[in-house]
Coordinates of C-alpha atoms and ligand atoms in Angstrom, one line a residue:
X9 CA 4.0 20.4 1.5
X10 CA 4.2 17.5 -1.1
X11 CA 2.3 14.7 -0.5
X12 CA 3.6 11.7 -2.6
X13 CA 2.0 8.2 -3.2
X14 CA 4.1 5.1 -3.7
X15 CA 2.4 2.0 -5.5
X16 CA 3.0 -0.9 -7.2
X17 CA 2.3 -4.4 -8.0
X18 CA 2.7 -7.9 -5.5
X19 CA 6.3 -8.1 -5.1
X20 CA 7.3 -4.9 -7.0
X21 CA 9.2 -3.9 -3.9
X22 CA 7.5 -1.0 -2.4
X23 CA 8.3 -1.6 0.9
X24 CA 11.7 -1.7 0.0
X25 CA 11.9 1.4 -1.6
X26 CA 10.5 2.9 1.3
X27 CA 12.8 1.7 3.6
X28 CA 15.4 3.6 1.8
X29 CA 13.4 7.0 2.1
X30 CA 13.3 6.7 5.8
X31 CA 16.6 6.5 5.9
X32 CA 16.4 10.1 3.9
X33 CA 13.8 10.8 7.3
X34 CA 10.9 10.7 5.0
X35 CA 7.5 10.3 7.0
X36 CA 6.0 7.4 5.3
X37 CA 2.5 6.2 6.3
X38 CA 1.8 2.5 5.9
X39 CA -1.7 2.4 4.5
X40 CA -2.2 -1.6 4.7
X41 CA -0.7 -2.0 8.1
X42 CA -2.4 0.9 9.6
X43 CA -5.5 0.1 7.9
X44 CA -5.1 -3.7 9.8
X45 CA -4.2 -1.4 12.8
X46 CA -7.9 0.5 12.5
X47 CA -10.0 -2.6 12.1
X48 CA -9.4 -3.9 15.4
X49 CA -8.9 0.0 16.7
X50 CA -11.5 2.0 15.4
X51 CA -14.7 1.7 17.5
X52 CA -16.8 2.7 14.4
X53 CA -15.0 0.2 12.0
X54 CA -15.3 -2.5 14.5
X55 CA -19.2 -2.1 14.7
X56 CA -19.0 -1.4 10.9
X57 CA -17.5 -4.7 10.0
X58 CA -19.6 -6.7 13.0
X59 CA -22.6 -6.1 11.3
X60 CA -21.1 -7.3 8.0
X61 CA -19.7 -10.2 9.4
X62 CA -21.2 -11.1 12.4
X63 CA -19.4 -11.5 16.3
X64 CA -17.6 -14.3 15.1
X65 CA -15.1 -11.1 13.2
X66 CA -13.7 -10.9 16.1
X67 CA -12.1 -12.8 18.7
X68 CA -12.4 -12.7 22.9
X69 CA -9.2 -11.2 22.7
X70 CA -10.7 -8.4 19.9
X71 CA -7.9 -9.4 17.5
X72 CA -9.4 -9.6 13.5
X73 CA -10.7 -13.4 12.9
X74 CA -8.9 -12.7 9.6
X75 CA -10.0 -17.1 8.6
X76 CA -13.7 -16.0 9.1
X77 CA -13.7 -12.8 7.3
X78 CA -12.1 -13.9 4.3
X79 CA -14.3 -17.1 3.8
X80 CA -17.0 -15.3 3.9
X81 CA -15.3 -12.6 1.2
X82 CA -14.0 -14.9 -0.7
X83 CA -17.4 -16.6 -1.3
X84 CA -19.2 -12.9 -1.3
X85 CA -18.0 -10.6 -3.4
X86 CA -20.8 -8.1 -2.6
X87 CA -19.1 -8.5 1.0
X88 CA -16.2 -7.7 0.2
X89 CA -17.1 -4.7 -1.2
X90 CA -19.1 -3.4 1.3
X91 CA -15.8 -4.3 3.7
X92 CA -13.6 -2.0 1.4
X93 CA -16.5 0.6 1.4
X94 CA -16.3 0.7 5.3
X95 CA -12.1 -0.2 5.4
X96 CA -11.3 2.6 2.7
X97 CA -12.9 6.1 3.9
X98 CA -11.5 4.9 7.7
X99 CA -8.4 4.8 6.1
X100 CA -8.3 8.0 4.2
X101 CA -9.4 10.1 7.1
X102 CA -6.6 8.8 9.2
X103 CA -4.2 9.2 6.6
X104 CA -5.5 13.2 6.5
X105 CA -4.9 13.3 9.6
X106 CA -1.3 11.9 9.6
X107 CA -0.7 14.2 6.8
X108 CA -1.7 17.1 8.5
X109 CA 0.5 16.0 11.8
X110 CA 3.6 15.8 9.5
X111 CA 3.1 19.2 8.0
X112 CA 3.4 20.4 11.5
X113 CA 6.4 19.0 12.3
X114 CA 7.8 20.3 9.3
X115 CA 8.7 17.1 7.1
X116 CA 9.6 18.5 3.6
X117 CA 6.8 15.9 2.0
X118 CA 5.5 12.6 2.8
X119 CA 4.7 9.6 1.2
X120 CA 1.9 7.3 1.3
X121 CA 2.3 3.3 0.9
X122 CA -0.3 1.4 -0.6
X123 CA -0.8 -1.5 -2.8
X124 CA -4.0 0.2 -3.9
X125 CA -3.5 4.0 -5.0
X126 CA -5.4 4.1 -8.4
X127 CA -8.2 1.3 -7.9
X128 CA -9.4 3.5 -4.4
X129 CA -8.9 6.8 -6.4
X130 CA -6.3 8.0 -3.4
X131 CA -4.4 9.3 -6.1
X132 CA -6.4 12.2 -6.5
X133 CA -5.4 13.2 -3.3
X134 CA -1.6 12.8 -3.7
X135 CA 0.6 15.7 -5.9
X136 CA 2.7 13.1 -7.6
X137 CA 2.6 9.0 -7.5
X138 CA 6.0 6.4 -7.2
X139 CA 5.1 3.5 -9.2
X140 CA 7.6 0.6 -8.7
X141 CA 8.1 -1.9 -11.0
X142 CA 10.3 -5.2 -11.8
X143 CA 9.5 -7.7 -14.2
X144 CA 7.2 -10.7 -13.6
X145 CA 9.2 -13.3 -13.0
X146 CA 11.4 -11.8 -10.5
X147 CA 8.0 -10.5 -8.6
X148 CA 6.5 -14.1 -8.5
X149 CA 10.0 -15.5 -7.3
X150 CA 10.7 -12.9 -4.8
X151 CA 6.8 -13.5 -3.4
X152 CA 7.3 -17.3 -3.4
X153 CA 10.0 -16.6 -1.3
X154 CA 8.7 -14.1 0.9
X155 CA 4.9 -15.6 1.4
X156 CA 6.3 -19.4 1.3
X157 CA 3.1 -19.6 -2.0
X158 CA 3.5 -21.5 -5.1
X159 CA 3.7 -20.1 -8.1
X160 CA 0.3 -20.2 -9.4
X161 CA -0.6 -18.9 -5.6
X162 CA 1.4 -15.8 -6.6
X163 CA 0.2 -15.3 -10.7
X164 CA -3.5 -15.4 -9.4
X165 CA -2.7 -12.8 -7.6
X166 CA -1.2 -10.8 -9.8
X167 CA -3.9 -11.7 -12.1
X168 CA -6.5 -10.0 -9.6
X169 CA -4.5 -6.6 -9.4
X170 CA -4.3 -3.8 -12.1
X171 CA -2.1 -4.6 -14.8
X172 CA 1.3 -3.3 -14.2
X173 CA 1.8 -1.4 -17.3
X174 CA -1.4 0.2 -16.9
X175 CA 0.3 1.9 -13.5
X176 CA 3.5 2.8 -15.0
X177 CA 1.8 4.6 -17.7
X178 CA 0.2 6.5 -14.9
X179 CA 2.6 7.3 -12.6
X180 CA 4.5 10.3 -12.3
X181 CA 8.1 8.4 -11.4
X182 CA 8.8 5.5 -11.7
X183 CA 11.7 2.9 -10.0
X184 CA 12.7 -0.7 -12.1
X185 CA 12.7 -3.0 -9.4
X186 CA 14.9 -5.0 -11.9
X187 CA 17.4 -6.1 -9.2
X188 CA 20.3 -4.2 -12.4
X189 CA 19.3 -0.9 -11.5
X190 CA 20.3 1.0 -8.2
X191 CA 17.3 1.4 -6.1
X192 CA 19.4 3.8 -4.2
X193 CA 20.6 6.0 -7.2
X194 CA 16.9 6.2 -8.2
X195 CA 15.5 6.8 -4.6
X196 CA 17.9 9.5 -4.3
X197 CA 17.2 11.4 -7.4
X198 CA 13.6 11.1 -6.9
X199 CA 14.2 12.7 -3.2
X200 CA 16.3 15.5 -5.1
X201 CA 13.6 16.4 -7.8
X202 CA 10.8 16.7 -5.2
X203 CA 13.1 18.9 -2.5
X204 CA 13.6 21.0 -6.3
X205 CA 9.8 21.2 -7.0
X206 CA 9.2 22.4 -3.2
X207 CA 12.2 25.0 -3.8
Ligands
LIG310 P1 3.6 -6.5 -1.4 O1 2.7 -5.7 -2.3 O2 3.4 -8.0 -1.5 O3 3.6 -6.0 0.0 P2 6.1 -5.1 -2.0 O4 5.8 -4.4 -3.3 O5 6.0 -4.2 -0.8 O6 5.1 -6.3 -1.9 P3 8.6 -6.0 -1.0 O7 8.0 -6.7 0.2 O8 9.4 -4.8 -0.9 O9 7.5 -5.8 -2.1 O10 9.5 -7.0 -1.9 C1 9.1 -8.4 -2.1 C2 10.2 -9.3 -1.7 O11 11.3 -9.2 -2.6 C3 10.7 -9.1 -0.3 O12 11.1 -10.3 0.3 C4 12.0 -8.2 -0.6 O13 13.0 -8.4 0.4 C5 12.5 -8.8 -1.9 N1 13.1 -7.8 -2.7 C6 12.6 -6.6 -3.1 N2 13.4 -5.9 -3.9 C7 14.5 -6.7 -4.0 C8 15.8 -6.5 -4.6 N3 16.1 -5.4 -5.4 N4 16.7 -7.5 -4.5 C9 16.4 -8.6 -3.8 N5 15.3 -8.8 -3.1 C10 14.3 -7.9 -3.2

């Protein structure tokens, strides 16, 4: 079975591409939400990212004190690190393990959503990588909208994430986000190339 990545910058509109491959009944793991869905889950992660952060990570109620984490990341880079360090293996074991599930029920590949796919080095583990793309201006409109930010909110960042050209040049399809292009024409002839790979 193929396993496929999908990336892309802020705003690109990955999420929206993938909403058209589960209409195609693609399995398509959500590697941000789940890992959210681990940190206040995963017993080990939890004691992981206590340690690093102190009780005060989490509140009575065990939901993520996202306000206290992040001050203290913002200020600490080191921290931050070491959260990714802990975050990112927790993630990639859970996403084998997902994989693995949807090879037994007999999906005909899967994909993999992440706004991080060559930074974490996931790609290795992936047969091909989606990048989608649309040009700047749309992105930082589309994420004003979506996040209620300001512009310079949004450009810093974009500024922060691997350049977008750098990932296109890397990625094994690409989808213009342009808002010209059909996102469905392109989905689908993606979905038609892989099935053809697999035959
Ligand atoms: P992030 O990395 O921030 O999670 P993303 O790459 O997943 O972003 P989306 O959430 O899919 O991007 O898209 C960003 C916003 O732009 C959303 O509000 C979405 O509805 C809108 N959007 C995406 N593509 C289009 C399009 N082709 N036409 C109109 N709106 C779009």
């Amino acid at each position: 079975m193929l396993r496929l990545g999908i990336t892309g910058g802020i705003g690109s509109g990955k999420t929206t591409v993938c909403k058209i491959f589960e209409t195609l009944h693609i399995p398509i793991y959500y590697a941000d939400d789940r890992a959210k869905w681990l940190m206040v889950n995963s017993p080990a992660l939890q004691t992981g990212i206590i340690q690093l952060f102190g009780e005060q990570a989490y509140f009575a109620d065990g939901a993520l004190n996202r306000a206290h984490i992040g001050s203290i990341a913002f200020k600490d880079p080191a921290k931050l690190q070491k959260l990714n360090a802990l975050v990112h293996p927790a993630v990639f074991v859970d996403g084998e393990n997902w994989q693995q599930e949807q090879l037994a029920l007999g999906a005909p590949y899967t994909l993999k959503e992440a706004a991080l796919i060559y930074e974490t080095g996931s790609y290795k583990m992936l047969d091909k990588v989606i990048v989608v793309t649309a040009p700047q201006d749309l992105r930082i409109a589309r994420v004003m909208k979506r996040d209620d930010l300001s512009e310079q909110e949004v450009k810093e960042r974009i500024a922060r994430q691997m350049p977008e050209a750098e990932k296109v040049a890397k990625a094994d399809f690409v989808i213009n986000n342009d808002g010209q292009h059909s996102l469905i024409k392109q989905v689908l002839a993606i979905h038609q190339e892989i099935l053809e790979l697999k035959a």
